[in-house]
mmCIF file of C-alpha atoms in Angstrom:
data_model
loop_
_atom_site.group_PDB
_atom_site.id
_atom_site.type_symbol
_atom_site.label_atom_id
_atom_site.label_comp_id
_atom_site.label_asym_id
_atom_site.label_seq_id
_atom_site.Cartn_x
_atom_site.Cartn_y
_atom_site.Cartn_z
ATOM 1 C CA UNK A 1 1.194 -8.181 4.584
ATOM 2 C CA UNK A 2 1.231 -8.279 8.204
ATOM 3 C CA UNK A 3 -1.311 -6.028 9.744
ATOM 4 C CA UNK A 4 1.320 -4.760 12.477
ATOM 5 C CA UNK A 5 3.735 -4.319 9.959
ATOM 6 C CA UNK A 6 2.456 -1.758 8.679
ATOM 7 C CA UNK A 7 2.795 2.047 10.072
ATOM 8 C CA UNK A 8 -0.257 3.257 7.725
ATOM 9 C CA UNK A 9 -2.538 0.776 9.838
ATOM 10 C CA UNK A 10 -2.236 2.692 12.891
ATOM 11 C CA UNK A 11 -4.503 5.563 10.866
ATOM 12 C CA UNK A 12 -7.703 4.064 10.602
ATOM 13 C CA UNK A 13 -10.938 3.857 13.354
ATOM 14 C CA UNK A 14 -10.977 0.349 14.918
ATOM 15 C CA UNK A 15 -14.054 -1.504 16.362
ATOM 16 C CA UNK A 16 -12.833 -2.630 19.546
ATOM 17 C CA UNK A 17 -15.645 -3.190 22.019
ATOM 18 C CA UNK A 18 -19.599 -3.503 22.603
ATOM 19 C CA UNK A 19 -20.905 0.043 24.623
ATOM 20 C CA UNK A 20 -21.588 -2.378 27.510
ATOM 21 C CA UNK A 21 -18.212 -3.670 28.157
ATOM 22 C CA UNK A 22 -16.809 -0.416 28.977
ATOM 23 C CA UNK A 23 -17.235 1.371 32.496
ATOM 24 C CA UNK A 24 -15.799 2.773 34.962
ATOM 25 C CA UNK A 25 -13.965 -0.809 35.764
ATOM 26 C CA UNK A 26 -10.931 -0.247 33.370
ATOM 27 C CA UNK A 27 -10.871 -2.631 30.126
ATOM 28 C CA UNK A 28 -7.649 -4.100 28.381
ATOM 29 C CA UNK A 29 -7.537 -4.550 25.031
ATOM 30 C CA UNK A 30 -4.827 -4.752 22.489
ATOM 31 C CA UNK A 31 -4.817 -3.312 19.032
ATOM 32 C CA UNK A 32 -2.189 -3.469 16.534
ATOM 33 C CA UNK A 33 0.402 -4.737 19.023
ATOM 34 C CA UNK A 34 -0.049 -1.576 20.967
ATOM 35 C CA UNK A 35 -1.666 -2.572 24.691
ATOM 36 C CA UNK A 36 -4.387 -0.299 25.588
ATOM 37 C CA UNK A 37 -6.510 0.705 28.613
ATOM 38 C CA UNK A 38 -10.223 2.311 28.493
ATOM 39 C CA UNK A 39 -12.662 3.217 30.497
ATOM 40 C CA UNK A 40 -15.372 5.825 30.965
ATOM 41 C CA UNK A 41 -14.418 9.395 32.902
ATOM 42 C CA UNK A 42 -16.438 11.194 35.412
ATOM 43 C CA UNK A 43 -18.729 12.593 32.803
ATOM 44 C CA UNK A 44 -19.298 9.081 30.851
ATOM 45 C CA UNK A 45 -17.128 9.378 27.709
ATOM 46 C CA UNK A 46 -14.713 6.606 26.488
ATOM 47 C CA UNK A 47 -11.043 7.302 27.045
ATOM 48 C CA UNK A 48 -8.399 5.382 25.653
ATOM 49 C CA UNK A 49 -4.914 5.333 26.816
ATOM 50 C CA UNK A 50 -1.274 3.182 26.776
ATOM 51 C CA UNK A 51 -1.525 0.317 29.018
ATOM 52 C CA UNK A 52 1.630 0.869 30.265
ATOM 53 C CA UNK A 53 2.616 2.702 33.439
ATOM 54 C CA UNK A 54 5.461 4.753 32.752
ATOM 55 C CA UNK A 55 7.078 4.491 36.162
ATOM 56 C CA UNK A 56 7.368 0.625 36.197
ATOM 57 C CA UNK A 57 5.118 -0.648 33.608
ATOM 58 C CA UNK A 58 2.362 -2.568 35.018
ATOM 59 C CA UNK A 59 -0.818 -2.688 33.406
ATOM 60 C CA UNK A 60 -2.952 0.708 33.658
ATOM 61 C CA UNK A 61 -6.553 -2.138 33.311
ATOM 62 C CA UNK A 62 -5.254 -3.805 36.205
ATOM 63 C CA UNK A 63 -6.127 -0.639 37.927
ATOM 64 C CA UNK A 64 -9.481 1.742 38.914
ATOM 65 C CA UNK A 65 -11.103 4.734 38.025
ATOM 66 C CA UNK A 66 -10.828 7.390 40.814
ATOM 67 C CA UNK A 67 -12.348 11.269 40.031
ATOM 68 C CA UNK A 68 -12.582 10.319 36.145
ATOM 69 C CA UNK A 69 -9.068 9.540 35.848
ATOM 70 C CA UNK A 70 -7.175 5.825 35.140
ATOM 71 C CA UNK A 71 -5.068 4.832 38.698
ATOM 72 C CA UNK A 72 -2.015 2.643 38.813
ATOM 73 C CA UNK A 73 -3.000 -0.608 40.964
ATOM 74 C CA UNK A 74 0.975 -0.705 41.542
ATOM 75 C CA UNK A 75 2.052 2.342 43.367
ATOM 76 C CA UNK A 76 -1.087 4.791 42.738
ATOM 77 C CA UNK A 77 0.157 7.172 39.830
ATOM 78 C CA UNK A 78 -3.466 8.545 38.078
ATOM 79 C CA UNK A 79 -3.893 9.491 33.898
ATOM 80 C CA UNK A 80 -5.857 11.807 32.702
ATOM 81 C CA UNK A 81 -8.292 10.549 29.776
ATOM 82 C CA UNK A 82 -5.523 12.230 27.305
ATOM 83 C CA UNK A 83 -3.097 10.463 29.510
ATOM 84 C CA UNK A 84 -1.023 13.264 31.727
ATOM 85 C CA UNK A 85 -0.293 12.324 34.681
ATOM 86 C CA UNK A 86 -2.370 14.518 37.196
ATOM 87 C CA UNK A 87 -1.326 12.230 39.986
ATOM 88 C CA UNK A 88 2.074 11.278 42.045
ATOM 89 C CA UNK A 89 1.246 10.116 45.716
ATOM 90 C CA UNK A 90 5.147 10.237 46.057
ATOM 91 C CA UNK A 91 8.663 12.143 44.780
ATOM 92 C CA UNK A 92 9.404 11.810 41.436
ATOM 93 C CA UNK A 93 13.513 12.660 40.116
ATOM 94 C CA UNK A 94 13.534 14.681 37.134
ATOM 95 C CA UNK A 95 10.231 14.883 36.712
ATOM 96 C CA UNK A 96 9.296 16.048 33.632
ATOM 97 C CA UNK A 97 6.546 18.728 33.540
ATOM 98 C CA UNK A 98 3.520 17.709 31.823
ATOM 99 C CA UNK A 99 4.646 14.018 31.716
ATOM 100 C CA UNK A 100 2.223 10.783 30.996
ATOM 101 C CA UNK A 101 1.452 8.024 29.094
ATOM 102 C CA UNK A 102 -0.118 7.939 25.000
ATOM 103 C CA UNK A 103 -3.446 8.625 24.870
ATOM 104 C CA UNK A 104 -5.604 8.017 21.577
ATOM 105 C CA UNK A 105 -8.549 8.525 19.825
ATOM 106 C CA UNK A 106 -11.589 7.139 21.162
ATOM 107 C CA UNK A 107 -15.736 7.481 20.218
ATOM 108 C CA UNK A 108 -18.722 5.792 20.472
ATOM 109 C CA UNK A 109 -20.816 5.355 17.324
ATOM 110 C CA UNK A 110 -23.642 2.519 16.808
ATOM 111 C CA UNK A 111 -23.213 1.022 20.570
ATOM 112 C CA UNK A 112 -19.391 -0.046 20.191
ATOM 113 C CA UNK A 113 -16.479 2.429 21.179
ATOM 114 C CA UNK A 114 -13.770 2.714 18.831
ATOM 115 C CA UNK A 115 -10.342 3.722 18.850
ATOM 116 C CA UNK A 116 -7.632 5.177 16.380
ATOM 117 C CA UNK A 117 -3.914 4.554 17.195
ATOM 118 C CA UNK A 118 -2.999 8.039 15.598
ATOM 119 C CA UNK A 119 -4.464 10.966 13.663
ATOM 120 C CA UNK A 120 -7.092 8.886 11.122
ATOM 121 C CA UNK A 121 -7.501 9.106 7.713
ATOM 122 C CA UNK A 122 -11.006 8.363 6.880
ATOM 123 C CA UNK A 123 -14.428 8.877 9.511
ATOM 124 C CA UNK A 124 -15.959 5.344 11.038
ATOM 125 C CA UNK A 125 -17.901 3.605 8.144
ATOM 126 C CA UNK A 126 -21.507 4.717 7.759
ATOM 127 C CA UNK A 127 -24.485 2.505 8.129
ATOM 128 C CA UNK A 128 -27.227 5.024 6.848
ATOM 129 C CA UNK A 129 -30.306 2.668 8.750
ATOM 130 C CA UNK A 130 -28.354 2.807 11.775
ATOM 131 C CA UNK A 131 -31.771 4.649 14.281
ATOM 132 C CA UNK A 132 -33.711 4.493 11.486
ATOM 133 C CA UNK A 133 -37.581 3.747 11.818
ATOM 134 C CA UNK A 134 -38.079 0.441 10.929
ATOM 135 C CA UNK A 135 -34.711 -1.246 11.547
ATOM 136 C CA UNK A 136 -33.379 -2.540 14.618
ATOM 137 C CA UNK A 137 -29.776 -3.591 15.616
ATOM 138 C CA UNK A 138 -29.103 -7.060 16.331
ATOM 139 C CA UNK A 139 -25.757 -7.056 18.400
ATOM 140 C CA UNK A 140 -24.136 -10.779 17.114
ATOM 141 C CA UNK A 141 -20.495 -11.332 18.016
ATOM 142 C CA UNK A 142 -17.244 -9.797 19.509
ATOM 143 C CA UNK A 143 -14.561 -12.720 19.794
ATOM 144 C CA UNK A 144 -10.804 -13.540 18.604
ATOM 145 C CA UNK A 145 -10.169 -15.435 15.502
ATOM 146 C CA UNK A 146 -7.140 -16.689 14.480
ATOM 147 C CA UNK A 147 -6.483 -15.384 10.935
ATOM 148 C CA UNK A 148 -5.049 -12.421 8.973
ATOM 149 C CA UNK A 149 -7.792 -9.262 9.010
ATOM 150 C CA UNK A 150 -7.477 -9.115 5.120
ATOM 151 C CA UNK A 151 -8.110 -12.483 5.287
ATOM 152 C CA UNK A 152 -11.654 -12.662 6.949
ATOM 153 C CA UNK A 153 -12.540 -9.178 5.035
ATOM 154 C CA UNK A 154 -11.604 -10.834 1.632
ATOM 155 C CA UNK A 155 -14.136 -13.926 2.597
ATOM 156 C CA UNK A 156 -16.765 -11.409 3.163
ATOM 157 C CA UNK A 157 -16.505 -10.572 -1.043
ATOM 158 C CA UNK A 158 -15.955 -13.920 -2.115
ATOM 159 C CA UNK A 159 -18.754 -15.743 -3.628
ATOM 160 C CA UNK A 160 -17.237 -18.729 -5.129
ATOM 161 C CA UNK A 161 -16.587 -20.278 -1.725
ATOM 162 C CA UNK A 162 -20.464 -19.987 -0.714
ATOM 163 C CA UNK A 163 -21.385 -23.710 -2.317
ATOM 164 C CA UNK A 164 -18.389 -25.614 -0.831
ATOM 165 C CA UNK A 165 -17.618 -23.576 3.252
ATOM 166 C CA UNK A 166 -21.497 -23.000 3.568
ATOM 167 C CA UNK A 167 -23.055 -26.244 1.503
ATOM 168 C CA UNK A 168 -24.719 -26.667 5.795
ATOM 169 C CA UNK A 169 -26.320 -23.565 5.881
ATOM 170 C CA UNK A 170 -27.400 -21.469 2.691
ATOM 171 C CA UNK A 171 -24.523 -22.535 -0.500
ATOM 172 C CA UNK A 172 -26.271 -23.721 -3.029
ATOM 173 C CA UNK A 173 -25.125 -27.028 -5.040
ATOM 174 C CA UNK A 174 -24.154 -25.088 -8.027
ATOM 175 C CA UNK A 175 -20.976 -23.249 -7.879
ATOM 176 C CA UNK A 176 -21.480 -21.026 -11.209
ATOM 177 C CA UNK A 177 -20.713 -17.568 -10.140
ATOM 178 C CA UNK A 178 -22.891 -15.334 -11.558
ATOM 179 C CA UNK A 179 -22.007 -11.440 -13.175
ATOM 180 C CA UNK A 180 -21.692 -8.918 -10.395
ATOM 181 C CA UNK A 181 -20.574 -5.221 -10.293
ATOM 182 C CA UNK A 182 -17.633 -3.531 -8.552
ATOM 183 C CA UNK A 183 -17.364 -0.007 -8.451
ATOM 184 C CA UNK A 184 -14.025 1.784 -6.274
ATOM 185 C CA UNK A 185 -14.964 4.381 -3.900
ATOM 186 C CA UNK A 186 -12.977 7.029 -2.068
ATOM 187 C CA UNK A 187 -12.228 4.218 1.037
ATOM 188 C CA UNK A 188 -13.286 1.405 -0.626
ATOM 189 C CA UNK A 189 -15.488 -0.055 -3.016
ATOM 190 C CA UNK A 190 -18.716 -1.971 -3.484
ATOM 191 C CA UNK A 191 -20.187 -5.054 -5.006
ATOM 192 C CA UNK A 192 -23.884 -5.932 -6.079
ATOM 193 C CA UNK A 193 -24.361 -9.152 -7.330
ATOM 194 C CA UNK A 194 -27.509 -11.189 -7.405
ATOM 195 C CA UNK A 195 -27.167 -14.936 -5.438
ATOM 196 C CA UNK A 196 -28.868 -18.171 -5.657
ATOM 197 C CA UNK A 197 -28.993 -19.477 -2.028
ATOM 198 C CA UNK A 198 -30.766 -22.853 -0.765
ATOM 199 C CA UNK A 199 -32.498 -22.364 2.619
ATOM 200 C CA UNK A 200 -31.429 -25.286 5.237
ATOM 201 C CA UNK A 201 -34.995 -26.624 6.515
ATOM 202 C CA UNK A 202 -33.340 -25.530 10.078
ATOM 203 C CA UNK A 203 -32.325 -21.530 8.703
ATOM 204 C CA UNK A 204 -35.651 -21.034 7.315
ATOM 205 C CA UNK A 205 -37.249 -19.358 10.163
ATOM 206 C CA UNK A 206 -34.573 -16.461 10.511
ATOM 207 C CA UNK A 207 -35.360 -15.855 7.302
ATOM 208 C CA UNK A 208 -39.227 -15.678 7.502
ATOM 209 C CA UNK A 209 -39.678 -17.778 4.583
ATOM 210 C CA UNK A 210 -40.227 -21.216 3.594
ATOM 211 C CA UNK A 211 -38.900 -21.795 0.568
ATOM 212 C CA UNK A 212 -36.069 -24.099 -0.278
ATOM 213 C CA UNK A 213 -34.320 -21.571 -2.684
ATOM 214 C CA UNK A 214 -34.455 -18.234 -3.739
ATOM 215 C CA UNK A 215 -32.202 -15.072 -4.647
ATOM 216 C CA UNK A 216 -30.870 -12.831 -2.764
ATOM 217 C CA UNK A 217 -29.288 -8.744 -3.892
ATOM 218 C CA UNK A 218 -26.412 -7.965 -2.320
ATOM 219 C CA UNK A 219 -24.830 -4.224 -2.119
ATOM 220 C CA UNK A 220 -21.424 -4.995 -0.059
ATOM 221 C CA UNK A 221 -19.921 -2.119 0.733
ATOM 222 C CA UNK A 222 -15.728 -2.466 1.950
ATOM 223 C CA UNK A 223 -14.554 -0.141 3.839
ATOM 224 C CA UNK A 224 -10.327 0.460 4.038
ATOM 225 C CA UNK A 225 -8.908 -1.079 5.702
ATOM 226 C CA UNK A 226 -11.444 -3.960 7.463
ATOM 227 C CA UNK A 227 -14.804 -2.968 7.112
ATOM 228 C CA UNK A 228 -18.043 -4.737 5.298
ATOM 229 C CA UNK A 229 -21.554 -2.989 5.533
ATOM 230 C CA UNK A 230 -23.362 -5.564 2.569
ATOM 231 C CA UNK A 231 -27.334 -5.439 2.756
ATOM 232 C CA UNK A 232 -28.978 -8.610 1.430
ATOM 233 C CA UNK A 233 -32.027 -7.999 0.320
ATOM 234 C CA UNK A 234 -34.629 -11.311 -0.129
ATOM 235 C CA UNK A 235 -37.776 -12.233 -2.195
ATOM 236 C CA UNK A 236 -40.369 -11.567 0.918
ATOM 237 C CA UNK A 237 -38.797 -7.980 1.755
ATOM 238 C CA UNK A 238 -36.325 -8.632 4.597
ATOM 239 C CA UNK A 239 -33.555 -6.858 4.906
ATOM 240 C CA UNK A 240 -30.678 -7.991 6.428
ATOM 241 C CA UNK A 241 -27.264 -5.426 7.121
ATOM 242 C CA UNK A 242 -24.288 -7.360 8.128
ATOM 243 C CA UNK A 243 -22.077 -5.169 9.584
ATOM 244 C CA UNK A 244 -18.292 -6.939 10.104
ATOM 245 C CA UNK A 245 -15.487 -4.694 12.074
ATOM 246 C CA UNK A 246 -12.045 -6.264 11.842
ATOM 247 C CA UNK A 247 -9.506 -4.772 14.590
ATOM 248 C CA UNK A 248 -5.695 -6.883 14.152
ATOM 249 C CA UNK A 249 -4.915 -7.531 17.164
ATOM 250 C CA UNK A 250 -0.953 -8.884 16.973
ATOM 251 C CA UNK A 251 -0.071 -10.736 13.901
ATOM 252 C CA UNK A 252 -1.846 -13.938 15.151
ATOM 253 C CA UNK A 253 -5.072 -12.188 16.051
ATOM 254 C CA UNK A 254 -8.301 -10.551 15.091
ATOM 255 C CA UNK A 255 -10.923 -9.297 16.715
ATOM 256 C CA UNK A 256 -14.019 -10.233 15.019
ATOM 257 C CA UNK A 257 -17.086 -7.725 15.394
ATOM 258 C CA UNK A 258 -20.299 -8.324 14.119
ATOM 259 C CA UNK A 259 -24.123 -6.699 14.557
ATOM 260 C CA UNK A 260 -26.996 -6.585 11.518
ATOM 261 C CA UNK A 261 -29.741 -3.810 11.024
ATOM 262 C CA UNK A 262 -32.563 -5.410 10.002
ATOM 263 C CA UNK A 263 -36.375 -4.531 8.917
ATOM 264 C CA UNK A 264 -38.155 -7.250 10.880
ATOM 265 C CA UNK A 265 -39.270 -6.980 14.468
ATOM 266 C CA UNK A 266 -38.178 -8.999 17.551
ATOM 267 C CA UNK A 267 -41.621 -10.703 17.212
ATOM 268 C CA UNK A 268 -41.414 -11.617 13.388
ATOM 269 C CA UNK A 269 -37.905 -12.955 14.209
ATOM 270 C CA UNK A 270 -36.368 -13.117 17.602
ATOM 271 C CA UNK A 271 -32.497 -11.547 17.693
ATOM 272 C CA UNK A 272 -31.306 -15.157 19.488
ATOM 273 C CA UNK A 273 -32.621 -17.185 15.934
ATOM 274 C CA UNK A 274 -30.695 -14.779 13.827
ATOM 275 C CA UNK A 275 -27.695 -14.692 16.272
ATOM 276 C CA UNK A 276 -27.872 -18.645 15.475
ATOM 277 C CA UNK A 277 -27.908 -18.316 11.395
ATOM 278 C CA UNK A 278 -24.927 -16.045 11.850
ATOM 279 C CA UNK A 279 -23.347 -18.188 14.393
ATOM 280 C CA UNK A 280 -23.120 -21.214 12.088
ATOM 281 C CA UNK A 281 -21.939 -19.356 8.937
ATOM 282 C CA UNK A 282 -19.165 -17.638 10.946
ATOM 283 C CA UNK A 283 -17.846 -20.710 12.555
ATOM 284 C CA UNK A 284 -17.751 -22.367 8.705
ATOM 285 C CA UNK A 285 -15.997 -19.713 8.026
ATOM 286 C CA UNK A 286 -13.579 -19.125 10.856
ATOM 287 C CA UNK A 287 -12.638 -22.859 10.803
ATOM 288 C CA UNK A 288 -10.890 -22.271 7.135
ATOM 289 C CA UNK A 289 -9.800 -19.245 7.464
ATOM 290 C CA UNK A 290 -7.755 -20.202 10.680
ATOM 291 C CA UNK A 291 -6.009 -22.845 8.156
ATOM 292 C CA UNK A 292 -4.385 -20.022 5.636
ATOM 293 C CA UNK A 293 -1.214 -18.293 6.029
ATOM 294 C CA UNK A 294 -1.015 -15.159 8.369
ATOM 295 C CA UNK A 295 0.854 -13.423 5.852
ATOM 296 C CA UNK A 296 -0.674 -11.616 2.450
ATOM 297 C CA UNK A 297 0.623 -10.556 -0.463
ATOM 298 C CA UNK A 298 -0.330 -7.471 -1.028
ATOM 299 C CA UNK A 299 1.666 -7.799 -5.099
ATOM 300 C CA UNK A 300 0.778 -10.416 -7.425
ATOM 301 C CA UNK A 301 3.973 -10.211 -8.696
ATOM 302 C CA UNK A 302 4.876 -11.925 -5.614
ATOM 303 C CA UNK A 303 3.783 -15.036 -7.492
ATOM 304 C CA UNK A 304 2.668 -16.796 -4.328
ATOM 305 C CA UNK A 305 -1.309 -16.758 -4.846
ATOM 306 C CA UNK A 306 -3.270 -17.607 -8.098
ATOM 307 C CA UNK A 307 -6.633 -15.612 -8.442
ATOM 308 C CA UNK A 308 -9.795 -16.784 -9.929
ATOM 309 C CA UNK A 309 -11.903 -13.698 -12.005
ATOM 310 C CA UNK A 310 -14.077 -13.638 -8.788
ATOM 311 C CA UNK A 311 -11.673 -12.858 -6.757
ATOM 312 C CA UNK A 312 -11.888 -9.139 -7.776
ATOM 313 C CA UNK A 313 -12.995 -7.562 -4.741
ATOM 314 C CA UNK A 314 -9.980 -9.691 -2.809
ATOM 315 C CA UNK A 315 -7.281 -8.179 -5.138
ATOM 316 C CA UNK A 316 -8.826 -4.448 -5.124
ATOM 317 C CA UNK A 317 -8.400 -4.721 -1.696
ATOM 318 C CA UNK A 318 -4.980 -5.452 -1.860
ATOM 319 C CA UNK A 319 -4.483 -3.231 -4.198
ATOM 320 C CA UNK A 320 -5.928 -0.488 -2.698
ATOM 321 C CA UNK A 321 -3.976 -1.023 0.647
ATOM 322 C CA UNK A 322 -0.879 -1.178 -1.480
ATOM 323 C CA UNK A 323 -1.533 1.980 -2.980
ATOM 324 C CA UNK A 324 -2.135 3.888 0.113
ATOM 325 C CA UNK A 325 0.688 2.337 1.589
ATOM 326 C CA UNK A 326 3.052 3.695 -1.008
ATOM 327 C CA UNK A 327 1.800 7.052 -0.790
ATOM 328 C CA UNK A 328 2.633 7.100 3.022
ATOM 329 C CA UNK A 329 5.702 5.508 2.604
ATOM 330 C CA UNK A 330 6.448 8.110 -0.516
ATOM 331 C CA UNK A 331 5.530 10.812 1.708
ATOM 332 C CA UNK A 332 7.502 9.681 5.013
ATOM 333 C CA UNK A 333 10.553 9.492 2.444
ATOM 334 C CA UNK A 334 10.023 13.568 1.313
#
């Protein structure tokens, strides 16, 4: 599986930018092959359009915000946020009447905007400490990788590789994967599991703890189609809610999306140390996962993978995509 190759993809709520990044200077971003321009409108809310003119093309982000609405830089034709065209500055032949470009879903939710492609089939993912007293948001990471979206959302559930891709910041030595619990939900799933971690002498302080090892609960929560909310929970009380948005961006690229709620304070831990914890366990694992193939099987009859028994959450996943894509490709066939 491709992630632009599929149709059913273009259904789901995407993570595609940090609050911050959009105003009313027009942003380009491109999700699931489809190029998109957004911006804020005279009254502050995202809007999310084709970045396409339809008169010649050029690139709707290239241009300015004038009276709420999206302007052409090429020859001054002006979108609406739902994308009609409520502007000509000359003649048009055959006009069309309303005429415009595609707009799409857009929101904000937990300081990011997101966007849908078409009509979606489940709400954004919930993150129930999200302006919660007690828990504050640590905004972490919004960059490309180069790897398959199941890919990176698959490594998020996968504790067998924690001793060999992290042995430099928390795997422990021992590789024995210990019992763990997966139960399916109506978008996804989720796994508890209990882990024995080692604590790097130079990790130990985003972590508020000295200790060389200890256990950590996990509930990791996947949400269809890209989505991990997992809470690890440690021995002195902190809780720490990695929160990973996956949005494909062609079949090369993914944009990676990353923040964590945590119970701490900015004084017990300051965000830039556990930016830097994350920041070395996400490079260990972007380097590797840039190395696999772009495609997935979705079928292990496809015979191409072999899975271990902890790969269970992996193959759910795939199985659970395949499922849902049969049903939309049964339905498009009726």
């Amino acid at each position: 599986m491709q992630a632009c190759d599929v149709p059913l993809l273009r259904r789901f709520w995407y993570c595609v930018a940090p609050s911050e990044k959009i105003t009313d200077k027009p942003y380009g971003f491109t999700l699931l092959n489809e190029p998109i321009a957004l911006w804020r409108d005279d009254t502050g809310a995202v809007r999310a359009v084709k970045d396409r003119c339809l008169h010649r093309t050029a690139k709707l982000s290239l241009g300015y915000v004038e009276n709420g609405n999206i302007v052409c830089p090429y020859h001054g034709w002006a979108f609406s946020g739902s994308g009609q065209c409520v502007k000509v500055p000359q003649d048009v032949e055959d006009k069309p009447n309303p005429f415009g470009v595609p707009g799409y879903h857009c929101t904000e939710k937990y300081n990011h905007v997101w966007v849908a492609l078409e009509d979606p089939i489940f709400g954004i993912p919930e993150i129930e400490e999200f302006g919660q007293p007690g828990y504050r948001q640590v905004i972490e990471f919004c960059e490309t990788w180069s790897a398959n979206p199941l890919r990176i959302i698959e490594n998020s559930f996968d504790a067998a590789h924690i001793t060999f891709v992290h042995k430099e910041s928390f795997g422990d030595p021992d590789p024995t994967i210990h019992p763990f619990s997966v139960d399916e939900t109506e978008n996804g799933f989720i796994v508890q599991n209990d882990i024995k971690v080692k604590n790097a002498e130079h990790m130990k302080s985003a972590l508020g703890m000295e200790d060389d090892e200890t256990r950590r609960r996990t509930r990791n929560r996947f949400y269809l189609p890209f989505s991990r909310v997992g809470r690890i929970c440690y021995p002195n009380g902190l809780e720490n809610i990695l929160c990973t948005f996956l949005a494909p961006m062609d079949n090369q690229r993914t944009q990676f999306i990353q923040w964590v709620m945590r119970n701490d304070s900015e004084e017990d831990t300051p965000a830039e140390k556990v930016i830097a914890f994350d920041r070395q366990v996400t490079i260990e694992d972007r380097d590797i996962l840039a190395s696999t193939d772009l495609n997935v099987p979705l079928d292990r009859s496809e015979g191409v993978e072999l899975h271990m028994s902890s790969d269970r959450p992996g193959v759910l996943m795939r199985k659970q995509l395949r499922r849902l894509i049969e049903t939309a490709d049964a339905e498009t066939a009726a």
